[in-house]
Amino acid sequence: MANSLKFIILIFLVQVGCKSVEKPSEVEPEIELIKENIIISEVKINAITRGHKEEVTVNSALYTFHSNSMNNTNKVRNTMTLTAKEWAIITEMISKIDLNQINSLKSPTENRMFDGDLATTISFISDEKTYTSSVFDKKTPPEELSEIVKYIYSLNEE
């Protein structure tokens, strides 16, 4: 009797132990789905140095570029319609970026420290949160952001 009771308890413990091992694998896909459901509605780039400021705003419909020197002698405002293909390219690039880590990315250069380049940040805006990068040089963004920053600026050159 005592042996059969021990056997039943052992079977029970093994089943409980196996179920707790199965649960993390069931939870992981949910975490991935949550990550994939972040919908970015707008991207902003702000770049500034002593005497010069640039702002770029991109959403699914518009691309806006503002550039302004301190004494307003070289003021540029450019607004254009963004195509669905261009926005799709941007959203594809965003999907490759870990938005929760962009505020801790290291800039490969520090030319902005002595006005050798514009101190730049990029922000990804969703309905719930704004993800803003750490400061980097405009011409040499961190590798993780390089593709999207260069692409967004290239739209103004077209």
PDB file of C-alpha atoms in Angstrom, residues 45-55 107 109-122 134-142:
ATOM      1  CA  ILE A  45      14.978  62.671 -37.130  1.00  0.00           C
ATOM      2  CA  ASN A  46      16.344  65.704 -35.290  1.00  0.00           C
ATOM      3  CA  ALA A  47      19.856  66.900 -36.045  1.00  0.00           C
ATOM      4  CA  ILE A  48      21.441  69.969 -34.501  1.00  0.00           C
ATOM      5  CA  THR A  49      24.762  71.680 -34.111  1.00  0.00           C
ATOM      6  CA  ARG A  50      25.759  75.181 -33.166  1.00  0.00           C
ATOM      7  CA  GLY A  51      24.069  77.375 -35.759  1.00  0.00           C
ATOM      8  CA  HIS A  52      22.172  74.709 -37.720  1.00  0.00           C
ATOM      9  CA  LYS A  53      19.117  72.518 -37.165  1.00  0.00           C
ATOM     10  CA  GLU A  54      17.378  69.867 -39.280  1.00  0.00           C
ATOM     11  CA  GLU A  55      14.078  68.098 -38.672  1.00  0.00           C
ATOM     12  CA  SER A 107      27.751  56.064 -31.793  1.00  0.00           C
ATOM     13  CA  THR A 109      32.171  58.465 -33.959  1.00  0.00           C
ATOM     14  CA  GLU A 110      32.020  61.588 -31.815  1.00  0.00           C
ATOM     15  CA  ASN A 111      32.505  64.422 -34.307  1.00  0.00           C
ATOM     16  CA  ARG A 112      29.394  66.126 -32.912  1.00  0.00           C
ATOM     17  CA  MET A 113      31.359  66.844 -29.734  1.00  0.00           C
ATOM     18  CA  PHE A 114      33.316  69.587 -31.507  1.00  0.00           C
ATOM     19  CA  ASP A 115      30.702  70.651 -34.113  1.00  0.00           C
ATOM     20  CA  GLY A 116      32.252  68.382 -36.733  1.00  0.00           C
ATOM     21  CA  ASP A 117      28.838  66.853 -37.450  1.00  0.00           C
ATOM     22  CA  LEU A 118      25.226  67.306 -36.416  1.00  0.00           C
ATOM     23  CA  ALA A 119      24.157  65.664 -33.142  1.00  0.00           C
ATOM     24  CA  THR A 120      21.304  63.451 -34.284  1.00  0.00           C
ATOM     25  CA  THR A 121      18.516  61.340 -32.811  1.00  0.00           C
ATOM     26  CA  ILE A 122      15.856  59.250 -34.498  1.00  0.00           C
ATOM     27  CA  SER A 134      20.843  57.792 -28.208  1.00  0.00           C
ATOM     28  CA  VAL A 135      22.664  60.738 -29.829  1.00  0.00           C
ATOM     29  CA  PHE A 136      24.909  59.978 -32.808  1.00  0.00           C
ATOM     30  CA  ASP A 137      26.714  61.797 -35.631  1.00  0.00           C
ATOM     31  CA  LYS A 138      24.430  62.392 -38.627  1.00  0.00           C
ATOM     32  CA  LYS A 139      26.980  61.113 -41.151  1.00  0.00           C
ATOM     33  CA  THR A 140      27.862  57.980 -39.138  1.00  0.00           C
ATOM     34  CA  PRO A 141      24.866  56.566 -37.258  1.00  0.00           C
ATOM     35  CA  PRO A 142      25.149  53.315 -35.293  1.00  0.00           C
TER      36      PRO A 142
END
